[in-house]
Amino acid sequence: MVRYEELVKDPIVREKQILALWQQQDTFAKSLEQTKGGQHYVFYEGPPTANGKPHFGHLMPRVYKDLFPRYKTMQGYYVPRKGGWDTHGLPVELEVEKEIGVNSKPEIEAYGVERFVKRCKESVWRYKADWEDLIERMGFWIDEKNAYVTYTDDYIESVWWELAQMFDRGLLYQGHKVLPFCPRCGTGLSSHEVAQGYRTVKDPSISVRMLISGDEECSYKQELPGKTALLTWTTTPWTMPANVALAVAPGATYAEVEQNGERLILAKALLGQALEGDYEVVRQFLGKELVGLRYEPPYLLVSDARAYSVHAAEFVNMEEGTGIVHIAPAFGEDDYQLAQEEGLPFFQPVNLSGEFTKEFPLCSGAFVKEADPLLIDDLTKRNLLYRFVLYEHEYPFCWRCDTPLLYYAMDSWYIKTTAVKDQLITNNHQINWYPAHVGSGRLGDFLANLKDWALSRDRYWGTPLNLWICASCGKVIAVASRAQLVELAVEKKLASTVEFHRPYIDAVELVCGECGNKMQRVPNVIDAWFDSGSMHTAQWHYPFENTNEFKDNFPADFICEAMEQTRGWFYTLLATSTIIHGEAPFKNCIATGLGLDESGLKMSKSKGNVVDPWELIDVYGADCLRWYLYSSSAPWKSKRLGEANVKEPLYRFLDTLCNTYNFFALYASIDSFDPMKHQSRQQQLNVLDNWILSRLSSMVNTVTRGLDDYDVVSATEAIESFLEELSNWYVRSSRRRFWKGGMERDKIAAYTTLYRVLISLVRILAPFVPFITEAIYQRLRMVGDPESVHLCSYPKSEDGQIDRDLELAMAVARQVVSLGHRARNRAHIKVRQPLRRILLDTNLPLTEDICCLIEKELNVGKIEQVPTVEAYLDKTLNPNFATLGPRLGVRAKMAAAWLETQSPESLVKAFDARTSIDAQINGEDIEIRKEDVLFETVPPKGFLIAEEGEVHVLLDANLSDELREQGFIREVMHSIQLLRKDAGFAVSDRIILGYETDQRLTDLITKHRETIAAEILAIDLVSKLEQKYEYTGELTIDTSTITFGLSRTDKS
RNA sequence: GGGUCUGUAGCUCAGCUGGUUAGAGCGCUCGCCUGAUAAGCGGGAGGUCCCUGGUUCGAGUCCAGGCAGGCCCA
């Protein structure tokens, strides 16, 4: 006795059971154990930070991060999947600041750096449990037990080793550059961090008069008495006090205008937008004529003689402002550059907290943005302000704390990535990017305009920069290991145990090799992106140990993260690996798109439209969400995560799979089918069996090809259409084979085939939807099979099984059936009403077996294949531009017009004899070939036609009495079956049927009583309703009514 | 301002190297079929394939220029 347990429909119940099973059997570990000797397939985990809850942005890449390792594992590769956690950096510090209620670096210092750092270390794991829950519930298999953690001393030691190499090769240098700077966090931001925080904001934009004070060295001459002003413009009024110069575009035209009795100078192209009200152009000249002109600044704070004159600069644009740019070298990259070139003074009236110093008393102590109104007020009073408007533009904000960034000239350590630019570009070309434009466009563009990597951060919680400087001789060294640290340390004992974090490491002093004096570590920590970007090496604590693990796992075959990691993790991995190992650290990379809300908008906290993954998982299940993400569109396309979209695969795909299994389970249990015992030989399979097995192998080929190409969508499409064919054609057409009594060869063939297909299908699907496939597998597996579907091998195509002709024939058959239904539908003839015959073209590749299927499905007596159905049809014609066009060119339209005038019959006749005819068209001889004409057809009387492409179906709809009688019997049987179902009888229950109706129908039923009885499993048919029945019902045909009574019986 | 992607039915998306009347799924609607099915099948409604030019006998497809949206960068 073999029983196949029914599969519960509720996905949540199902999946929870499976989770328990995996845990109990430790299936993931087993899958690694059994592939240990296999070839490595290397996956790198992009480390998340566990100090925030996981959301869809993490989930979308992770479904692919799970799919490919599972797939490769089933193919026999060894895919260890070492987890990882990103633990350093500003985000962590910010969380802690919030917690302890501080808001600035001095407050942190007051709180105590050690206490602070300790809290950071704890904070990193705040949401670890949330992450673990989600990872487990989604069926993501990743080795978290051996995960790398970026804050460990081992990890840091490897990072130091990398940095020391860079330093020794001269790739680490201290620079003085204008950096985007967060005054609240007190640190500069790297370009990839700045990129995260651009927002459109309205800022005050002001136009300010700079009164001309002299023109000694300038070609521009003031001819009129009185003051003329240069009109300058800025969106950051607070930078005005730091003004030391003005810049103009030398080649552009400027104008002096008169307005309300005053003279203003500005770019001619910007007159319209920069000036208010009427004005008169007094004269025009080129920008270079203004160079050298001296002016009175609004705040005369610098006594340097070089200050306060006009300079030429290429960066001055004519799109906004006045074409006269205010230069504050302390607050702008371009400004700083120009100041360097022109030898201008540098004035910095703002401290690192973004507050004005005493050097500018008017606003002393005020935060820069708060100083704006004070300055505007002051300028207005002094009649220097020409105009004030709110101006909408993109401005960078700190990506974590949302404070507006200031551009600020400061010291910083840089990695000279520009020195390896060519190699970065070469290595980038070695990577297969999905989609390709990430590599060629987004990253390629970034690399083409590469800037050095601003590495240092003036913060506390991070990998400490491993540079020590000698206070007396200025020597700098980069420590490459703990061993070296101990070797050079003043206090060796301390150095041998010290934790590699601030403040502990700050206490370690080294002895200078040059002069013997003490060396101090620089105060900085490094950009946390360098940590995660070093994982290819540091996850193994290479080169200090695990040399083999490193070699076996470099480079990665596959990584996948969200698209915004392009200039984040993707870049930092590539940059560190290129410098340290000389090659790209990964071969294939999928960049995933954004998660959108129901209406297609980006999810964001401020909009309050963030979809919680749990809301979907708890209702529709992990499989459903996974399949939705895999199948809805390419990974890099953004996905709508509204319920309506996400739930679709559940009933369309997963339920169909479930139903198909349950169909098998129902009958295979009744018949106690045992795949070990009931073997079926190849030659006993019927056409449907051979067809579905051929389709199975073809599908495996498509899926494998797709996955090998990282093309997930074509794989899911192939599986979806296969399941459709399995459920709606194979099972549907095979049903009668399963209902027969006994265990004949054909029935065994059907069971064997369906069993084989199901067990292959769940193996194919296992990497995609690990739960439902496991559930089905557990119900199907036999003694000796692996204990989990995830321990099975991935199915390979049995190419010998593929029969392309058969697949084609079956596709045509399905089309014929579909067309037949269409024809019936149009004529309102039910499928239950048998028809005499159907006419098909003989050129259709249909075998007898297949014709038989069509006859059953369409309920027609027989199929007649005729040389061409067209012979039975009336015709109309159309010109075939596909052949006319290439041959005749412009004359194609003439030929087409001529064809319209011809009668179809005469052309058919003409082409019977020849393959081409010569036509006289507008005085030209034009050859018309057979293939130039496309004939359309109209069916004769009493026939129904439907056609599609090359397939024409002609149904003979003339009904004889006999056909009507058969139709009636089918109607009777159908309605009794419905009653059985309504009554809740089991499919195998035997019944006694009573009925009552008029004499004519009674005679008919009596005549066909055996057919009816067999079909409805009736032991007896009684033409009276005397006794009490368990269930009764009625059927009305034409004007007659039949009343039925049904009772179950033990007799057989 | 630069890079890049996208724009096809109410929604989600196909549409290969140009080829007759542009497709699928979901949704709507009418009908059918059902001894696994919350299913399936068929009909119907629903499209200026973002716009404008160009190449071509022929453009959703190729080219150019716009427009709109997204992302990335300045």
XYZ file of N, CA and C in Angstrom, chain A residues 215-401:
561
model
N 40.658 100.615 -11.393
C 40.797 99.874 -12.637
C 42.185 100.054 -13.233
N 43.145 100.221 -12.339
C 44.484 100.554 -12.816
C 45.029 99.578 -13.857
N 44.871 98.265 -13.557
C 45.516 97.277 -14.424
C 44.518 96.634 -15.366
N 43.436 97.341 -15.628
C 42.347 96.676 -16.335
C 41.996 97.430 -17.609
N 41.661 96.677 -18.656
C 41.344 97.327 -19.919
C 39.962 97.987 -19.896
N 39.117 97.513 -18.955
C 37.790 98.110 -18.848
C 37.891 99.472 -18.162
N 37.332 100.469 -18.784
C 37.411 101.814 -18.197
C 36.020 102.329 -17.873
N 35.929 102.906 -16.716
C 34.673 103.549 -16.364
C 34.689 104.960 -16.938
N 33.710 105.248 -17.731
C 33.719 106.567 -18.355
C 32.887 107.588 -17.602
N 31.886 107.070 -16.880
C 30.993 108.002 -16.207
C 31.385 108.153 -14.752
N 31.116 109.279 -14.211
C 31.366 109.439 -12.785
C 30.386 108.580 -11.989
N 30.618 108.448 -10.723
C 29.722 107.669 -9.884
C 30.121 106.205 -9.876
N 29.487 105.475 -8.995
C 29.873 104.076 -8.778
C 29.181 103.128 -9.749
N 29.966 102.217 -10.237
C 29.425 101.109 -11.015
C 29.679 99.839 -10.208
N 28.707 98.903 -10.278
C 28.869 97.677 -9.482
C 28.933 96.449 -10.376
N 29.790 95.499 -9.970
C 29.774 94.169 -10.572
C 28.679 93.406 -9.838
N 27.818 92.751 -10.604
C 26.726 92.036 -9.947
C 27.113 90.559 -9.844
N 27.238 90.098 -8.615
C 27.611 88.683 -8.434
C 26.449 87.942 -7.786
N 26.546 86.614 -7.841
C 25.383 85.805 -7.439
C 25.835 84.576 -6.678
N 25.070 84.193 -5.668
C 25.395 82.941 -4.964
C 24.146 82.347 -4.333
N 24.180 81.028 -4.141
C 23.083 80.348 -3.428
C 23.475 80.065 -1.988
N 24.683 80.481 -1.617
C 25.136 80.266 -0.250
C 25.608 81.608 0.328
N 24.657 82.431 0.761
C 25.013 83.770 1.260
C 26.096 83.735 2.334
N 26.103 82.657 3.148
C 27.057 82.590 4.261
C 28.519 82.523 3.803
N 28.744 82.255 2.501
C 30.134 82.211 2.030
C 30.663 83.624 1.712
N 29.778 84.615 1.709
C 30.166 85.991 1.355
C 31.350 86.535 2.178
N 31.347 86.322 3.495
C 32.469 86.857 4.272
C 33.824 86.294 3.832
N 33.811 85.094 3.250
C 35.074 84.472 2.850
C 35.471 84.865 1.438
N 34.716 85.782 0.841
C 35.020 86.197 -0.523
C 36.398 86.839 -0.605
N 37.191 86.387 -1.626
C 38.486 87.034 -1.846
C 38.661 87.484 -3.290
N 37.736 87.056 -4.165
C 37.904 87.409 -5.575
C 36.593 87.225 -6.313
N 36.566 87.656 -7.570
C 35.441 87.388 -8.466
C 36.011 86.755 -9.730
N 35.183 85.923 -10.376
C 35.664 85.294 -11.606
C 34.678 85.544 -12.729
N 35.223 85.701 -13.951
C 34.383 85.884 -15.139
C 34.846 84.932 -16.224
N 33.954 84.696 -17.181
C 34.326 83.889 -18.344
C 35.000 84.827 -19.350
N 36.261 84.577 -19.668
C 37.009 85.547 -20.474
C 36.440 85.742 -21.874
N 35.860 84.663 -22.438
C 35.412 84.764 -23.822
C 33.976 85.236 -23.979
N 33.255 85.319 -22.877
C 31.836 85.656 -22.971
C 31.640 87.177 -23.028
N 30.483 87.561 -23.564
C 30.175 88.985 -23.646
C 29.494 89.457 -22.367
N 29.963 90.558 -21.857
C 29.355 91.162 -20.667
C 28.771 92.508 -21.056
N 27.912 92.999 -20.211
C 27.271 94.280 -20.535
C 27.246 95.182 -19.312
N 27.357 96.461 -19.579
C 27.128 97.446 -18.530
C 25.756 98.018 -18.790
N 24.888 97.978 -17.790
C 23.527 98.471 -18.002
C 23.223 99.586 -17.014
N 22.275 100.410 -17.430
C 21.811 101.437 -16.522
C 20.396 101.107 -16.104
N 20.174 101.209 -14.808
C 18.849 100.890 -14.290
C 18.599 101.746 -13.049
N 17.518 102.459 -13.032
C 17.165 103.303 -11.885
C 18.341 104.151 -11.409
N 19.089 104.659 -12.337
C 20.172 105.559 -11.978
C 21.452 104.887 -11.530
N 21.470 103.558 -11.524
C 22.737 102.917 -11.171
C 23.269 102.112 -12.347
N 24.594 101.861 -12.299
C 25.247 101.085 -13.354
C 25.613 99.708 -12.812
N 25.249 98.651 -13.578
C 25.554 97.278 -13.167
C 26.269 96.572 -14.308
N 27.200 95.664 -13.939
C 27.889 94.866 -14.951
C 27.562 93.401 -14.706
N 27.185 92.727 -15.787
C 26.942 91.282 -15.691
C 26.968 90.680 -17.094
N 26.891 89.373 -17.158
C 26.963 88.703 -18.467
C 25.737 89.067 -19.296
N 25.983 89.288 -20.582
C 24.908 89.709 -21.465
C 23.836 88.610 -21.582
N 24.310 87.371 -21.649
C 23.377 86.259 -21.844
C 22.417 86.104 -20.668
N 22.771 86.698 -19.513
C 21.958 86.486 -18.320
C 21.172 87.727 -17.904
N 21.225 88.744 -18.740
C 20.529 89.993 -18.406
C 19.073 89.746 -18.052
N 18.426 89.003 -18.933
C 16.988 88.797 -18.798
C 16.611 88.140 -17.486
N 17.329 87.086 -17.142
C 16.924 86.361 -15.936
C 17.481 86.959 -14.649
N 18.574 87.735 -14.756
C 19.204 88.208 -13.520
C 18.667 89.570 -13.076
N 18.141 90.337 -14.030
C 17.707 91.689 -13.676
C 16.199 91.753 -13.482
N 15.832 92.653 -12.619
C 14.409 92.897 -12.395
C 14.042 94.228 -13.034
N 12.982 94.259 -13.798
C 12.508 95.538 -14.345
C 13.298 95.977 -15.583
N 12.989 97.180 -16.048
C 13.599 97.696 -17.277
C 15.041 98.105 -17.040
N 15.793 98.048 -18.122
C 17.194 98.472 -18.030
C 17.635 98.886 -19.431
N 18.757 99.568 -19.471
C 19.262 100.008 -20.765
C 20.717 99.575 -20.870
N 21.064 98.905 -21.967
C 22.450 98.463 -22.142
C 23.279 99.656 -22.582
N 24.281 99.968 -21.780
C 25.118 101.114 -22.097
C 26.231 100.712 -23.051
N 26.879 99.596 -22.723
C 27.873 99.071 -23.663
C 28.160 97.608 -23.389
N 28.877 96.989 -24.342
C 29.192 95.568 -24.270
C 30.679 95.373 -24.475
N 31.200 94.293 -23.871
C 32.630 93.998 -24.001
C 32.838 92.549 -23.583
N 34.042 92.038 -23.828
C 34.347 90.655 -23.476
C 34.760 90.568 -22.006
N 34.531 89.385 -21.441
C 34.838 89.160 -20.034
C 36.278 89.463 -19.687
N 37.184 89.133 -20.642
C 38.602 89.296 -20.301
C 38.970 90.762 -20.052
N 38.155 91.672 -20.554
C 38.435 93.089 -20.313
C 38.228 93.487 -18.853
N 37.477 92.629 -18.125
C 37.219 92.933 -16.719
C 38.339 92.433 -15.808
N 39.147 91.553 -16.346
C 40.175 90.918 -15.508
C 41.134 91.971 -14.960
N 41.357 91.899 -13.651
C 42.261 92.860 -13.007
C 41.520 93.978 -12.304
N 40.270 94.145 -12.621
C 39.468 95.189 -12.003
C 39.375 94.956 -10.493
N 39.507 95.998 -9.739
C 39.434 95.850 -8.288
C 38.048 96.273 -7.802
N 37.635 95.699 -6.692
C 36.302 96.019 -6.189
C 36.310 96.065 -4.662
N 35.243 96.629 -4.109
C 35.074 96.647 -2.653
C 34.235 95.457 -2.236
N 34.793 94.530 -1.455
C 34.001 93.376 -1.021
C 32.980 93.799 0.009
N 31.931 93.051 0.200
C 30.941 93.396 1.226
C 31.562 93.371 2.622
N 32.524 92.472 2.826
C 33.179 92.405 4.126
C 34.676 92.406 3.907
N 35.313 93.485 4.285
C 36.743 93.597 4.039
C 37.482 92.977 5.217
N 37.828 91.701 5.048
C 38.391 90.960 6.174
C 39.820 90.487 5.911
N 40.239 90.572 4.662
C 41.576 90.118 4.302
C 42.391 91.330 3.869
N 43.588 91.449 4.442
C 44.377 92.643 4.113
C 45.388 92.375 3.002
N 45.375 91.162 2.476
C 46.299 90.790 1.406
C 46.064 91.632 0.156
N 47.137 92.112 -0.430
C 47.021 92.983 -1.601
C 46.466 92.260 -2.818
N 46.614 90.925 -2.822
C 46.143 90.175 -3.999
C 44.626 89.974 -3.975
N 44.023 90.264 -2.863
C 42.592 89.990 -2.723
C 41.739 91.037 -3.443
N 40.494 90.651 -3.715
C 39.460 91.564 -4.199
C 39.734 92.150 -5.589
N 40.011 91.241 -6.533
C 40.056 91.674 -7.921
C 39.408 90.602 -8.798
N 39.198 90.934 -10.061
C 38.491 90.032 -10.982
C 39.480 89.132 -11.721
N 39.136 87.837 -11.825
C 39.994 86.866 -12.514
C 39.192 86.145 -13.589
N 39.944 85.536 -14.522
C 39.291 84.735 -15.563
C 39.250 83.277 -15.103
N 38.138 82.606 -15.368
C 38.055 81.185 -15.004
C 37.169 80.459 -16.004
N 37.608 79.230 -16.348
C 36.863 78.450 -17.342
C 35.523 77.942 -16.802
N 35.458 77.765 -15.483
C 34.251 77.131 -14.937
C 33.049 78.070 -14.847
N 33.226 79.320 -15.184
C 32.097 80.253 -15.120
C 31.112 79.907 -16.250
N 29.882 79.602 -15.874
C 28.917 79.232 -16.926
C 27.866 80.319 -17.111
N 27.136 80.179 -18.200
C 26.161 81.207 -18.577
C 24.731 80.692 -18.443
N 24.541 79.733 -17.535
C 23.212 79.154 -17.401
C 22.434 79.709 -16.218
N 23.165 80.118 -15.195
C 22.454 80.645 -14.037
C 23.309 81.741 -13.427
N 22.693 82.557 -12.589
C 23.436 83.618 -11.924
C 23.634 84.819 -12.824
N 24.820 85.433 -12.671
C 25.072 86.680 -13.399
C 26.296 86.598 -14.293
N 26.975 85.441 -14.276
C 28.208 85.320 -15.054
C 29.403 85.918 -14.338
N 29.163 86.409 -13.124
C 30.274 86.884 -12.283
C 30.215 86.067 -10.997
N 31.240 85.202 -10.835
C 31.184 84.232 -9.751
C 31.990 84.715 -8.557
N 31.350 84.601 -7.428
C 31.969 84.981 -6.161
C 32.902 83.851 -5.730
N 34.146 84.178 -5.408
C 35.150 83.155 -5.103
C 35.474 83.149 -3.616
N 35.194 81.974 -2.978
C 35.521 81.783 -1.558
C 36.326 80.484 -1.464
N 37.635 80.570 -1.492
C 38.478 79.356 -1.581
C 38.263 78.374 -0.429
N 37.779 78.843 0.679
C 37.573 77.943 1.803
C 36.365 77.041 1.601
N 35.525 77.389 0.655
C 34.244 76.678 0.552
C 33.888 76.128 -0.818
N 34.847 76.034 -1.698
C 34.479 75.487 -3.002
C 35.682 74.891 -3.681
N 35.442 73.774 -4.363
C 36.557 73.100 -5.001
C 37.135 73.956 -6.119
N 36.252 74.480 -6.965
C 36.707 75.345 -8.057
C 37.403 76.576 -7.496
N 36.829 77.125 -6.449
C 37.355 78.328 -5.818
C 38.758 78.082 -5.297
N 38.905 76.945 -4.630
C 40.192 76.603 -4.040
C 41.259 76.451 -5.134
N 40.822 75.750 -6.190
C 41.715 75.522 -7.332
C 42.199 76.861 -7.911
N 41.244 77.756 -8.111
C 41.570 79.055 -8.695
C 42.505 79.838 -7.773
N 42.228 79.758 -6.476
C 43.053 80.459 -5.508
C 44.489 79.946 -5.559
N 44.635 78.620 -5.687
C 45.965 78.025 -5.793
C 46.693 78.561 -7.023
N 45.971 78.546 -8.155
C 46.583 78.963 -9.417
C 46.962 80.440 -9.416
N 46.103 81.270 -8.831
C 46.292 82.710 -8.924
C 47.005 83.292 -7.694
N 47.335 82.411 -6.746
C 48.012 82.878 -5.544
C 47.143 83.784 -4.683
N 45.874 83.450 -4.590
C 44.967 84.262 -3.787
C 45.050 83.875 -2.314
N 44.726 84.776 -1.442
C 44.728 84.433 -0.018
C 43.581 83.491 0.320
N 43.684 82.881 1.488
C 42.698 81.905 1.940
C 42.129 82.401 3.252
N 40.852 82.498 3.349
C 40.248 82.996 4.571
C 39.140 82.051 5.017
N 39.263 81.572 6.267
C 38.322 80.558 6.756
C 37.668 81.044 8.037
N 36.517 81.689 7.941
C 35.876 82.216 9.151
C 34.919 81.224 9.802
N 34.934 79.950 9.365
C 33.977 78.974 9.897
C 34.760 77.803 10.487
N 34.342 77.325 11.679
C 35.042 76.185 12.289
C 34.450 74.856 11.806
N 35.003 73.759 12.350
C 34.582 72.436 11.876
C 33.176 72.050 12.310
N 32.596 72.833 13.195
C 31.198 72.575 13.545
C 30.245 73.375 12.668
N 30.807 74.089 11.702
C 29.973 74.854 10.794
C 29.516 76.172 11.413
N 30.238 76.647 12.424
C 29.859 77.913 13.058
C 30.884 78.990 12.732
N 30.384 80.236 12.643
C 31.303 81.336 12.378
C 32.195 81.572 13.593
N 33.466 81.877 13.321
C 34.397 82.171 14.401
C 34.366 83.658 14.704
N 35.216 84.036 15.657
C 35.271 85.448 16.048
C 35.829 86.315 14.939
N 36.446 85.663 13.955
C 37.014 86.438 12.857
C 35.936 87.157 12.054
N 34.709 86.703 12.246
C 33.608 87.391 11.584
C 32.555 87.717 12.636
N 32.754 88.802 13.342
C 31.940 89.112 14.537
C 30.445 89.196 14.260
N 30.065 89.678 13.078
C 28.642 89.866 12.794
C 27.835 88.588 13.081
N 28.411 87.441 12.729
C 27.674 86.179 12.879
C 28.365 85.225 13.838
N 29.299 85.671 14.577
C 30.093 84.798 15.432
C 29.219 83.827 16.227
N 29.559 82.544 16.141
C 28.806 81.526 16.872
C 27.601 80.967 16.148
N 27.198 81.621 15.070
C 26.004 81.143 14.356
C 26.380 80.032 13.376
N 25.508 79.031 13.274
C 25.680 77.987 12.265
C 25.486 78.631 10.878
N 26.257 78.155 9.908
C 26.296 78.863 8.626
C 24.928 79.135 8.010
N 24.061 78.111 8.049
C 22.755 78.305 7.410
C 21.911 79.331 8.172
N 22.161 79.372 9.491
C 21.421 80.346 10.295
C 21.943 81.762 10.086
N 23.165 81.824 9.564
C 23.757 83.137 9.317
C 23.169 83.792 8.073
N 22.584 82.974 7.198
C 22.032 83.522 5.950
C 21.135 84.732 6.167
N 20.112 84.635 7.011
C 19.225 85.811 7.193
C 19.949 87.039 7.758
N 20.901 86.779 8.671
C 21.653 87.899 9.246
C 22.403 88.655 8.150
N 23.030 87.883 7.284
C 23.814 88.479 6.214
C 22.930 89.207 5.216
N 21.818 88.563 4.877
C 20.910 89.173 3.906
C 20.397 90.512 4.449
N 20.081 90.482 5.723
C 19.618 91.687 6.400
C 20.676 92.796 6.339
N 21.884 92.400 6.670
C 22.986 93.359 6.694
C 23.248 93.939 5.302
N 23.270 93.066 4.306
C 23.534 93.514 2.934
C 22.433 94.446 2.442
N 21.215 94.138 2.846
C 20.084 94.973 2.454
C 20.230 96.390 3.034
N 20.545 96.401 4.336
C 20.697 97.700 5.014
C 21.746 98.557 4.331
N 22.803 97.881 3.876
C 23.912 98.628 3.279
C 23.708 98.838 1.786
N 22.519 98.488 1.320
C 22.159 98.687 -0.079
C 23.084 97.925 -1.045
N 23.624 96.812 -0.571
C 24.478 96.004 -1.460
C 23.690 94.870 -2.103
N 22.568 94.537 -1.472
C 21.767 93.434 -2.004
C 20.920 93.927 -3.173
N 21.116 93.323 -4.329
C 20.310 93.720 -5.479
C 19.003 92.950 -5.501
N 19.116 91.632 -5.282
C 17.907 90.820 -5.329
C 18.047 89.599 -4.441
N 16.919 89.210 -3.874
C 16.884 87.989 -3.072
C 15.689 87.150 -3.531
N 15.951 85.926 -3.983
C 14.838 85.023 -4.321
C 15.178 83.614 -3.810
N 14.112 82.833 -3.605
C 14.359 81.430 -3.263
C 14.639 80.698 -4.556
N 15.676 79.881 -4.520
C 16.153 79.244 -5.734
C 16.132 77.739 -5.521
N 15.537 77.030 -6.483
C 15.444 75.585 -6.333
C 16.622 74.929 -7.026
N 17.350 74.133 -6.279
C 18.489 73.429 -6.898
C 18.790 72.157 -6.111
N 19.707 71.350 -6.694
C 20.118 70.120 -6.030
C 21.233 70.460 -5.063
N 21.103 70.027 -3.831
C 22.158 70.293 -2.880
C 22.434 69.012 -2.081
N 23.700 68.726 -1.811
C 23.997 67.489 -1.070
C 23.768 67.627 0.426
N 23.177 66.570 0.987
C 22.972 66.488 2.425
C 23.694 65.253 2.932
N 24.011 65.265 4.184
C 24.664 64.099 4.769
C 23.698 62.914 4.636
N 24.185 61.842 4.041
C 23.291 60.720 3.717
C 22.750 60.027 4.947
N 23.340 60.326 6.111
C 22.855 59.670 7.310
C 22.121 60.619 8.242
N 22.688 61.794 8.461
C 22.067 62.650 9.477
C 21.319 63.818 8.841
